[in-house]
Amino acid sequence: MSIQTIFKDKKVPEEFDVPLKKNYDKYLLNGTIKTWKGKTSEVYSPIYTANGEGNYEPTLLGTLPVMGEKDALEALDAANEAFNNGTGSWPTMKVEERIKCVEKFAELMATKRDEVVNFIMWEIGKTLPDAQKEFDRTVDYIYDTIDELKELDRNCARVKLHSEVYAQIRRGPLGVVLCLGPYNYPLNETFCLLIPALIMGNTTVFKPAKFGVILITPLLEAFAEAFPKGVVNILFGRGREVATPIVKSGRVEVLALIGNSKSANALQSQHPKQNRLRLVLGLEAKNPAIVLPDTDMDLAVEECVLGSLSFNGQRCTALKMIFVHENIIETFNKKFVQRIEQLRCGLPWEDGVKLTPLPEPGKPEYIKDLIEDAVSKGAEIINDGGGDTHHSFVYPAVLYPVNEKMDVYHEEQFGPVIPILSFKDVQEPIDSIVNSNYGQQVSLFSKNSDTLAPLIDSLVNQVCRVNINSQCQRGPDVYPFVGRKDSAVSTLSVRAALRSFSIRTLVACKNNDLNKDILNDILDNNKSNFVSTNYIL
């Protein structure tokens, strides 16, 4: 069946329909939902629908504000006023009070599940089960963050005495956080930055990604109702027009971004005092799989297909290079291609669909260029229909044999292209990882612990997660999510993110009668939100 046939004359089920051509003109500034009356941009879905004249076009979902420097600086003013050099009500608030605000937001957010899930499907082409999982996982992450903060606060709820000095050590906020999320997980990964930043007492300016933007609009009221004014400010527009002036002002303490290193470097360079700018970055990766000759073949094939093609390969944790030992390469390739042929193509809400349209307008052309470059340098497309394109959909292309002269060897393809290389000596893939600009994860496939053990010892110092007989992945969210080299700065997980968005601060005094009387009076009468032995259950 041709790709054209798969997508032809599809009707949208009523429960997954969304308003079309709507003007999404609301944004959040200083606690107030405001109406935008300026320039707007059109938002198109990667899902093509009939235009009534027999032709198919990208579906126009609506319009969004195109905000600029003036609006960005107004939001920054609001965030700075709310933080007020650390003396504002939010940064000085008791931890349990901030927790109540975040809990209220989570409760309000849960009521918008169906609406947000629909927009995830329409805006970025994610399948219904994956869109639902992203929403539910995000809500779980919020509650896990709350639980982790309670534990952190309990551990700080005592005064220590060492070398005749009393001290209470807690974690305090850093200041204003500029939060920029990614389009592939526009809810989950964005909130993995935003929620820990907020709950630690920082104030924020948040700009959604270039795709997956409308899905934030149903949550504006929840943000406005749950948080004090100025604590959360949400803007829409291009990063260059909104984010750059904020960083350039020097009045932002944290750049929290999930995207690519070029954008991060460009923004960071705009800050007048870069040494003061804390970076919390999740960046690109080129995660490889190494399939050894003693592998469980069926397991390796299944995990490599999932790892390379979940959400069409549009994940930083996706497997973007597969090294297979030469003794098993023919069998692996045959089984790999057969498994891909079993994946169903279609629209996000259709049962069992795994391969869907791509949200980036230029992505099909980019993938075509990667394929043509690889083929011109000796690779073959080893699966039928590999690289075939229909509007915004690209059928996965399996390329073999790939070599280091090809663009796809070096670039993060972030799409349905799977480069496969054979190796004779395992040092070959190790050398590739050592020389790579990226260092996030690797997947190793073998049944032999004697084979795996030395590889593990080598690779844990090259990447930050070694996966045994499984695809690369972020979760569970309680585990550290981090990378080396160009792949990340700081650590994201439920626990680590709280630390990434805070700094250890202590109040100390010498052990004498005067100071003990002062401490006892403060503690007994609950005079301070910081110096406190109150215990959060």
Coordinates of C-alpha atoms in Angstrom, one line a residue:
M1 CA 0.0 0.0 0.0
S2 CA 1.4 3.4 -0.9
I3 CA 1.8 6.2 1.6
Q4 CA -0.7 8.3 -0.3
T5 CA -3.3 5.7 0.1
I6 CA -2.7 5.4 3.9
F7 CA -3.4 9.1 4.4
K8 CA -6.1 9.7 1.8
D9 CA -9.7 10.7 2.7
K10 CA -9.2 10.3 6.4
K11 CA -11.9 11.8 8.6
V12 CA -11.2 13.2 12.1
P13 CA -13.2 11.4 14.8
E14 CA -15.4 13.8 16.7
E15 CA -13.7 13.3 20.1
F16 CA -10.3 14.3 18.6
D17 CA -11.5 17.4 16.7
V18 CA -10.2 20.8 17.7
P19 CA -11.2 24.4 16.9
L20 CA -9.7 25.5 13.6
K21 CA -8.5 29.0 12.6
K22 CA -9.0 30.3 16.2
N23 CA -7.2 33.4 17.4
Y24 CA -5.3 32.3 20.6
D25 CA -4.7 35.8 21.8
K26 CA -4.1 35.4 25.5
Y27 CA -0.9 35.5 27.4
L28 CA 0.1 35.7 31.1
L29 CA 1.8 38.8 32.5
N30 CA 2.3 39.7 36.2
G31 CA -0.6 37.5 37.3
T32 CA -3.1 38.7 34.8
I33 CA -4.3 37.0 31.6
K34 CA -4.1 39.7 29.0
T35 CA -5.4 39.9 25.4
W36 CA -2.9 40.4 22.6
K37 CA -3.8 43.0 20.0
G38 CA -0.6 43.1 18.0
K39 CA 1.0 41.0 15.2
T40 CA 0.2 37.3 15.0
S41 CA 1.5 34.2 13.3
E42 CA -0.4 31.3 11.9
V43 CA 0.0 27.8 13.4
Y44 CA -0.2 24.9 11.1
S45 CA -0.6 21.2 12.0
P46 CA 1.6 18.6 10.3
I47 CA -1.6 16.8 9.6
Y48 CA -2.9 17.6 6.1
T49 CA -6.7 17.8 5.5
A50 CA -8.8 18.4 2.4
N51 CA -9.4 22.0 1.5
G52 CA -12.7 21.4 -0.3
E53 CA -11.2 21.6 -3.7
G54 CA -9.8 18.1 -3.8
N55 CA -6.3 19.2 -2.5
Y56 CA -4.7 18.5 0.8
E57 CA -3.0 21.3 2.8
P58 CA -1.5 21.6 6.3
T59 CA -4.4 22.3 8.7
L60 CA -4.5 25.8 10.0
L61 CA -5.1 25.5 13.7
G62 CA -5.1 29.2 14.5
T63 CA -2.9 32.2 15.3
L64 CA -0.7 33.1 18.2
P65 CA 0.9 36.4 19.4
V66 CA 4.2 37.5 17.9
M67 CA 5.7 39.3 20.9
G68 CA 8.9 41.3 20.9
E69 CA 11.5 43.0 23.1
K70 CA 9.0 45.4 24.8
D71 CA 6.8 42.6 25.9
A72 CA 9.7 40.4 26.9
L73 CA 11.1 43.2 29.2
E74 CA 7.7 43.8 30.7
A75 CA 7.6 40.1 31.7
L76 CA 11.1 40.3 33.0
D77 CA 10.2 43.4 35.1
A78 CA 7.2 41.4 36.6
A79 CA 9.4 38.5 37.4
N80 CA 12.1 40.7 39.0
E81 CA 9.5 42.6 41.0
A82 CA 8.1 39.3 42.3
F83 CA 11.5 38.1 43.3
N84 CA 12.5 41.6 44.5
N85 CA 16.2 40.7 45.1
G86 CA 15.2 37.6 47.1
T87 CA 12.9 39.6 49.5
G88 CA 9.6 39.0 47.6
S89 CA 6.8 37.0 49.1
W90 CA 7.5 34.0 46.8
P91 CA 11.2 33.5 47.5
T92 CA 10.7 34.1 51.3
M93 CA 7.5 32.0 51.5
K94 CA 7.5 28.9 53.7
V95 CA 8.2 25.7 51.7
E96 CA 4.8 24.2 52.5
E97 CA 3.0 27.3 51.2
R98 CA 4.9 27.1 47.9
I99 CA 4.0 23.4 47.8
K100 CA 0.3 24.2 48.2
C101 CA 0.5 26.5 45.1
V102 CA 2.1 23.8 43.0
E103 CA -0.5 21.3 44.2
K104 CA -3.3 23.6 43.2
F105 CA -1.8 24.0 39.8
A106 CA -1.5 20.2 39.3
E107 CA -5.2 19.8 40.3
L108 CA -6.3 22.5 37.8
M109 CA -4.0 21.2 35.1
A110 CA -5.6 17.7 35.4
T111 CA -8.9 19.1 34.4
K112 CA -7.5 20.1 31.0
R113 CA -6.1 16.7 30.0
D114 CA -8.3 15.9 27.0
E115 CA -7.8 19.4 25.5
V116 CA -4.0 19.4 26.0
V117 CA -3.7 15.8 24.7
N118 CA -5.6 16.7 21.5
F119 CA -3.3 19.7 20.8
I120 CA -0.2 17.5 21.3
M121 CA -1.5 15.2 18.6
W122 CA -2.5 18.0 16.2
E123 CA 0.5 20.3 16.8
I124 CA 3.4 17.8 16.8
G125 CA 1.9 14.6 15.4
K126 CA 2.5 12.5 18.5
T127 CA 0.3 9.4 18.8
L128 CA -2.7 9.4 21.2
P129 CA -1.1 6.9 23.7
D130 CA 2.2 8.8 23.7
A131 CA 0.3 12.2 24.1
Q132 CA -1.7 10.8 27.0
K133 CA 1.5 9.3 28.5
E134 CA 3.2 12.7 28.2
F135 CA 0.4 14.5 30.0
D136 CA 0.0 11.8 32.8
R137 CA 3.8 11.6 33.3
T138 CA 4.0 15.3 33.7
V139 CA 1.3 15.3 36.4
D140 CA 3.1 12.5 38.1
Y141 CA 6.4 14.4 37.8
I142 CA 4.8 17.4 39.6
Y143 CA 3.7 15.3 42.5
D144 CA 7.0 13.4 42.7
T145 CA 8.8 16.8 42.8
I146 CA 6.6 17.8 45.7
D147 CA 7.4 14.6 47.6
E148 CA 11.1 15.1 46.9
L149 CA 11.0 18.7 48.2
K150 CA 9.3 17.6 51.4
E151 CA 12.1 15.0 51.9
L152 CA 14.7 17.6 51.2
D153 CA 13.1 20.1 53.6
R154 CA 12.9 17.4 56.3
N155 CA 16.6 16.8 56.0
C156 CA 17.2 20.5 56.5
A157 CA 14.9 20.9 59.5
R158 CA 17.6 20.9 62.2
V159 CA 20.3 23.1 63.5
K160 CA 23.8 21.6 63.4
L161 CA 26.7 22.2 65.7
H162 CA 30.2 21.8 64.5
S163 CA 33.5 23.3 65.8
E164 CA 31.4 25.5 68.2
V165 CA 29.4 27.0 65.4
Y166 CA 25.7 26.5 65.0
A167 CA 24.3 26.5 61.5
Q168 CA 21.1 25.7 59.6
I169 CA 21.6 24.8 56.0
R170 CA 18.9 25.0 53.4
R171 CA 18.5 25.5 49.7
G172 CA 17.5 28.9 48.5
P173 CA 16.3 30.2 45.1
L174 CA 18.6 31.8 42.5
G175 CA 16.4 34.5 41.1
V176 CA 14.7 34.9 37.7
V177 CA 14.7 31.9 35.4
L178 CA 14.2 32.1 31.7
C179 CA 12.6 28.8 30.7
L180 CA 12.6 27.6 27.1
G181 CA 11.2 24.2 26.3
P182 CA 11.5 21.7 23.4
Y183 CA 8.9 20.9 20.7
N184 CA 9.2 17.1 21.0
Y185 CA 8.1 17.0 24.6
P186 CA 6.5 20.4 24.8
L187 CA 4.7 19.6 28.1
N188 CA 6.8 17.1 29.9
E189 CA 10.3 18.4 29.4
T190 CA 9.2 22.0 29.7
F191 CA 7.6 21.3 33.0
C192 CA 10.6 19.4 34.1
L193 CA 12.4 22.8 34.0
L194 CA 9.5 25.0 35.1
I195 CA 8.1 23.2 38.1
P196 CA 11.4 22.7 40.0
A197 CA 12.4 26.2 39.3
L198 CA 9.1 27.5 40.7
I199 CA 8.9 25.3 43.7
M200 CA 12.4 26.3 44.9
G201 CA 11.3 29.9 45.0
N202 CA 12.5 31.3 41.7
T203 CA 10.3 33.5 39.5
T204 CA 10.0 32.7 35.8
V205 CA 9.6 33.9 32.3
F206 CA 8.5 31.0 30.1
K207 CA 8.4 30.9 26.3
P208 CA 7.1 27.7 24.7
A209 CA 8.9 26.0 21.8
K210 CA 8.4 26.8 18.2
F211 CA 6.0 23.9 17.8
G212 CA 3.6 22.6 20.4
V213 CA 2.6 26.1 21.5
I214 CA -1.2 26.2 21.5
L215 CA -1.3 23.3 24.0
I216 CA 0.0 25.7 26.7
T217 CA -3.0 28.0 26.3
P218 CA -5.5 25.9 28.1
L219 CA -3.2 26.1 31.2
L220 CA -2.9 29.9 31.4
E221 CA -5.8 30.1 33.8
A222 CA -4.3 27.4 36.0
F223 CA -1.0 29.3 36.2
A224 CA -2.8 32.6 37.0
E225 CA -5.0 31.1 39.7
A226 CA -2.3 28.9 41.4
F227 CA 0.6 31.3 41.6
P228 CA 1.1 34.8 43.0
K229 CA 1.4 37.6 40.5
G230 CA 4.7 37.9 38.6
V231 CA 5.9 34.4 39.6
V232 CA 5.0 32.9 36.2
N233 CA 4.9 35.0 33.0
I234 CA 4.2 33.3 29.7
L235 CA 5.1 34.8 26.4
F236 CA 4.7 33.7 22.7
G237 CA 6.9 34.6 19.8
R238 CA 10.3 33.9 18.3
G239 CA 13.2 33.1 20.7
R240 CA 15.4 35.7 19.0
E241 CA 12.8 38.4 19.7
V242 CA 11.8 37.4 23.1
A243 CA 14.6 35.4 24.8
T244 CA 17.5 37.5 23.5
P245 CA 16.6 40.8 25.1
I246 CA 15.9 39.1 28.4
V247 CA 19.3 37.5 28.6
K248 CA 21.0 40.6 27.2
S249 CA 19.5 42.7 30.0
G250 CA 21.6 40.8 32.5
R251 CA 18.6 40.6 34.9
V252 CA 18.1 36.9 34.6
E253 CA 20.0 34.4 36.8
V254 CA 19.2 31.1 35.1
L255 CA 18.9 30.0 31.5
A256 CA 16.9 26.8 31.5
L257 CA 16.7 25.4 27.9
I258 CA 16.1 22.1 26.2
G259 CA 17.1 22.4 22.6
N260 CA 20.4 22.6 20.7
S261 CA 23.8 23.8 21.7
K262 CA 24.0 26.5 19.1
S263 CA 20.9 28.2 20.5
A264 CA 22.2 27.8 24.1
N265 CA 25.6 29.2 23.1
A266 CA 24.1 32.1 21.3
L267 CA 21.9 33.1 24.2
Q268 CA 24.5 32.6 26.8
S269 CA 26.9 34.9 24.9
Q270 CA 24.4 37.7 25.2
H271 CA 24.6 37.9 29.0
P272 CA 26.8 40.8 30.2
K273 CA 28.1 38.8 33.1
Q274 CA 28.2 35.2 32.0
N275 CA 29.9 34.0 35.2
R276 CA 26.6 34.9 37.0
L277 CA 24.3 33.0 34.6
R278 CA 23.6 29.5 35.7
L279 CA 22.9 27.1 32.9
V280 CA 20.4 24.2 33.1
L281 CA 20.6 22.7 29.6
G282 CA 19.4 19.6 27.9
L283 CA 20.9 19.5 24.4
E284 CA 21.4 17.3 21.4
A285 CA 22.8 13.8 21.4
K286 CA 23.9 11.1 19.0
N287 CA 23.2 8.0 21.1
P288 CA 24.7 4.8 19.6
A289 CA 23.8 1.1 20.1
I290 CA 26.5 -1.5 20.0
V291 CA 25.2 -4.9 19.1
L292 CA 27.8 -7.6 20.0
P293 CA 28.0 -11.1 18.3
D294 CA 26.7 -12.9 21.4
T295 CA 23.5 -10.8 21.6
D296 CA 19.9 -12.0 22.0
M297 CA 19.1 -11.1 18.4
D298 CA 15.3 -10.7 18.7
L299 CA 15.7 -8.5 21.8
A300 CA 18.3 -6.3 20.2
V301 CA 16.2 -5.8 17.1
E302 CA 13.1 -4.9 19.1
E303 CA 14.9 -2.5 21.3
C304 CA 16.8 -0.8 18.4
V305 CA 13.6 -0.4 16.4
L306 CA 11.9 1.2 19.4
G307 CA 14.9 3.3 20.3
S308 CA 15.4 4.6 16.8
L309 CA 11.7 5.2 15.8
S310 CA 9.7 6.0 18.9
F311 CA 8.0 9.4 18.0
N312 CA 9.7 9.0 14.6
G313 CA 13.1 9.3 16.2
Q314 CA 12.4 12.8 17.4
R315 CA 13.9 12.4 20.8
C316 CA 17.3 13.4 22.2
T317 CA 17.5 9.9 23.7
A318 CA 16.7 8.2 20.4
L319 CA 19.2 5.7 19.1
K320 CA 20.8 7.6 16.2
M321 CA 23.5 5.2 15.2
I322 CA 23.6 1.4 15.3
F323 CA 27.0 -0.5 15.4
V324 CA 26.6 -4.2 14.6
H325 CA 29.3 -6.8 14.7
E326 CA 30.2 -8.0 11.2
N327 CA 29.5 -11.7 12.1
I328 CA 25.8 -10.9 12.6
I329 CA 25.2 -7.9 10.4
E330 CA 23.2 -9.7 7.7
T331 CA 20.9 -11.4 10.2
F332 CA 20.4 -8.2 12.2
N333 CA 19.7 -6.1 9.1
K334 CA 17.1 -8.6 7.7
K335 CA 15.3 -8.8 11.0
F336 CA 15.5 -5.1 11.6
V337 CA 13.9 -4.3 8.3
Q338 CA 11.2 -6.9 8.8
R339 CA 10.3 -5.4 12.2
I340 CA 10.0 -1.9 10.7
E341 CA 7.7 -3.2 8.0
Q342 CA 5.3 -4.2 10.8
L343 CA 5.0 -0.6 12.1
R344 CA 1.8 1.0 11.2
C345 CA 1.7 4.5 9.5
G346 CA -1.2 6.8 10.0
L347 CA -2.7 9.7 11.9
P348 CA -2.0 10.1 15.7
W349 CA -5.4 9.0 17.0
E350 CA -5.6 5.8 14.9
D351 CA -5.3 2.5 16.8
G352 CA -1.9 1.0 16.7
V353 CA -0.2 3.8 14.7
K354 CA 3.5 4.1 15.4
L355 CA 4.7 6.4 12.5
T356 CA 3.1 9.8 12.1
P357 CA 3.6 13.1 10.2
L358 CA 6.6 15.3 11.2
P359 CA 6.0 18.7 12.8
E360 CA 9.0 20.6 11.3
P361 CA 8.1 21.9 7.8
G362 CA 11.7 21.6 6.5
K363 CA 12.3 18.1 8.0
P364 CA 11.3 16.0 5.0
E365 CA 13.7 17.9 2.8
Y366 CA 16.5 17.7 5.4
I367 CA 16.0 13.9 5.6
K368 CA 16.1 13.6 1.8
D369 CA 19.4 15.5 1.8
L370 CA 20.9 13.2 4.4
I371 CA 19.8 10.1 2.5
E372 CA 21.2 11.4 -0.8
D373 CA 24.5 12.3 0.7
A374 CA 24.8 8.9 2.3
V375 CA 23.9 7.1 -0.9
S376 CA 26.4 9.1 -2.9
K377 CA 29.1 8.0 -0.5
G378 CA 28.4 4.3 -0.5
A379 CA 25.3 3.6 1.6
E380 CA 22.2 1.8 0.4
I381 CA 18.6 2.1 1.5
I382 CA 18.0 -1.5 2.6
N383 CA 14.3 -1.3 3.3
D384 CA 11.5 -1.0 0.7
G385 CA 10.1 2.6 0.6
G386 CA 12.8 4.0 2.9
G387 CA 12.7 7.8 2.6
D388 CA 9.4 7.9 0.7
T389 CA 7.7 11.2 1.5
H390 CA 4.0 12.3 1.4
H391 CA 3.5 15.9 2.5
S392 CA 4.8 15.9 6.1
F393 CA 5.2 12.2 6.4
V394 CA 8.5 10.4 5.8
Y395 CA 8.8 6.6 5.8
P396 CA 11.8 5.4 7.8
A397 CA 15.0 4.9 5.8
V398 CA 17.5 2.3 7.0
L399 CA 21.0 3.1 5.6
Y400 CA 23.8 0.6 5.4
P401 CA 26.8 0.6 5.3
V402 CA 27.4 4.0 6.8
N403 CA 30.8 5.6 7.2
E404 CA 32.3 8.7 8.8
K405 CA 32.4 10.6 5.5
M406 CA 28.6 10.9 5.5
D407 CA 26.7 13.7 7.1
V408 CA 24.3 11.3 8.9
Y409 CA 27.3 9.8 10.7
H410 CA 28.0 13.2 12.5
E411 CA 24.7 15.1 12.6
E412 CA 21.8 14.4 15.0
Q413 CA 19.2 13.5 12.4
F414 CA 16.2 13.8 14.8
G415 CA 13.9 12.0 12.5
P416 CA 13.2 8.6 10.8
V417 CA 16.7 7.8 9.4
I418 CA 18.6 4.9 10.9
P419 CA 22.3 4.6 10.0
I420 CA 23.8 1.2 10.5
L421 CA 27.5 0.4 10.6
S422 CA 29.3 -2.9 10.9
F423 CA 32.5 -3.4 13.0
K424 CA 35.1 -6.1 13.5
D425 CA 36.7 -4.8 16.7
V426 CA 34.6 -3.3 19.4
Q427 CA 37.3 -0.6 19.7
E428 CA 35.8 0.9 16.5
P429 CA 32.5 2.0 18.1
I430 CA 34.3 3.0 21.3
D431 CA 36.6 5.3 19.3
S432 CA 33.5 6.8 17.6
I433 CA 31.9 7.6 20.9
V434 CA 35.2 9.1 22.3
N435 CA 35.6 11.3 19.2
S436 CA 31.9 12.4 19.2
N437 CA 30.8 15.9 20.3
Y438 CA 28.1 14.2 22.3
G439 CA 28.0 12.1 25.4
Q440 CA 24.5 11.4 26.6
Q441 CA 23.8 7.6 26.5
V442 CA 24.7 4.3 24.8
S443 CA 22.9 1.0 24.5
L444 CA 24.9 -2.3 24.7
F445 CA 23.5 -5.6 23.5
S446 CA 25.0 -8.9 24.7
K447 CA 24.2 -11.9 26.8
N448 CA 27.7 -12.2 28.2
S449 CA 28.7 -10.4 31.4
D450 CA 32.4 -11.0 30.6
T451 CA 31.9 -9.1 27.3
L452 CA 29.8 -6.3 28.9
A453 CA 31.9 -5.6 32.0
P454 CA 34.9 -4.0 30.3
L455 CA 32.7 -2.1 27.9
I456 CA 30.8 -0.6 30.8
D457 CA 33.9 0.5 32.6
S458 CA 35.1 2.3 29.4
L459 CA 31.9 3.9 28.5
V460 CA 30.7 5.2 31.8
N461 CA 33.4 7.8 31.4
Q462 CA 32.3 8.8 27.9
V463 CA 28.5 9.0 28.4
C464 CA 26.2 9.5 31.4
R465 CA 24.0 6.4 31.1
V466 CA 24.9 2.9 29.8
N467 CA 21.8 0.9 29.0
I468 CA 22.1 -2.9 29.0
N469 CA 20.0 -4.7 26.5
S470 CA 17.6 -1.8 26.2
Q471 CA 17.0 1.3 24.3
C472 CA 18.3 4.7 25.5
Q473 CA 15.7 6.6 27.5
R474 CA 15.2 9.3 30.1
G475 CA 13.0 7.6 32.7
P476 CA 12.3 6.8 35.4
D477 CA 12.3 10.5 36.3
V478 CA 13.9 9.8 39.7
Y479 CA 17.1 8.8 37.9
P480 CA 19.7 11.4 36.8
F481 CA 19.2 12.8 33.3
V482 CA 22.4 14.4 32.2
G483 CA 25.1 14.4 29.5
R484 CA 28.7 15.1 28.8
K485 CA 30.3 17.4 26.2
D486 CA 27.7 19.1 24.0
S487 CA 24.8 17.1 25.3
A488 CA 23.9 18.8 28.6
V489 CA 24.8 21.2 31.4
S490 CA 23.5 20.4 34.9
T491 CA 21.4 17.4 35.9
L492 CA 17.7 16.9 35.5
S493 CA 15.7 14.4 37.5
V494 CA 13.2 14.8 40.2
R495 CA 15.8 15.2 42.9
A496 CA 18.7 16.8 40.9
A497 CA 16.5 19.4 39.3
L498 CA 15.6 20.9 42.7
R499 CA 19.4 21.3 43.3
S500 CA 20.0 22.7 39.8
F501 CA 17.5 25.5 40.5
S502 CA 18.7 26.4 43.9
I503 CA 21.8 27.1 46.0
R504 CA 22.9 26.0 49.5
T505 CA 22.5 28.9 52.0
L506 CA 23.1 28.8 55.7
V507 CA 22.6 30.9 58.8
A508 CA 25.5 30.5 61.3
C509 CA 26.5 31.8 64.7
K510 CA 29.0 31.0 67.4
N511 CA 28.0 28.8 70.3
N512 CA 27.4 31.2 73.2
D513 CA 24.5 32.1 75.5
L514 CA 23.5 35.2 73.5
N515 CA 23.3 33.4 70.2
K516 CA 21.5 30.4 71.7
D517 CA 18.9 32.6 73.3
I518 CA 18.3 34.3 69.9
L519 CA 18.1 31.0 68.1
N520 CA 15.7 29.5 70.6
D521 CA 13.5 32.6 70.5
I522 CA 13.3 32.4 66.7
L523 CA 12.6 28.7 66.6
D524 CA 10.2 28.6 69.6
N525 CA 8.1 31.5 68.2
N526 CA 8.3 30.7 64.5
K527 CA 9.7 34.1 63.7
S528 CA 11.6 33.0 60.5
N529 CA 10.6 31.0 57.5
F530 CA 14.3 30.0 56.9
V531 CA 15.5 29.3 60.4
S532 CA 12.9 26.7 61.4
T533 CA 12.7 23.2 62.6
N534 CA 9.1 22.7 61.5
Y535 CA 8.7 19.3 59.9
I536 CA 6.7 18.8 56.7
L537 CA 4.8 15.5 56.7

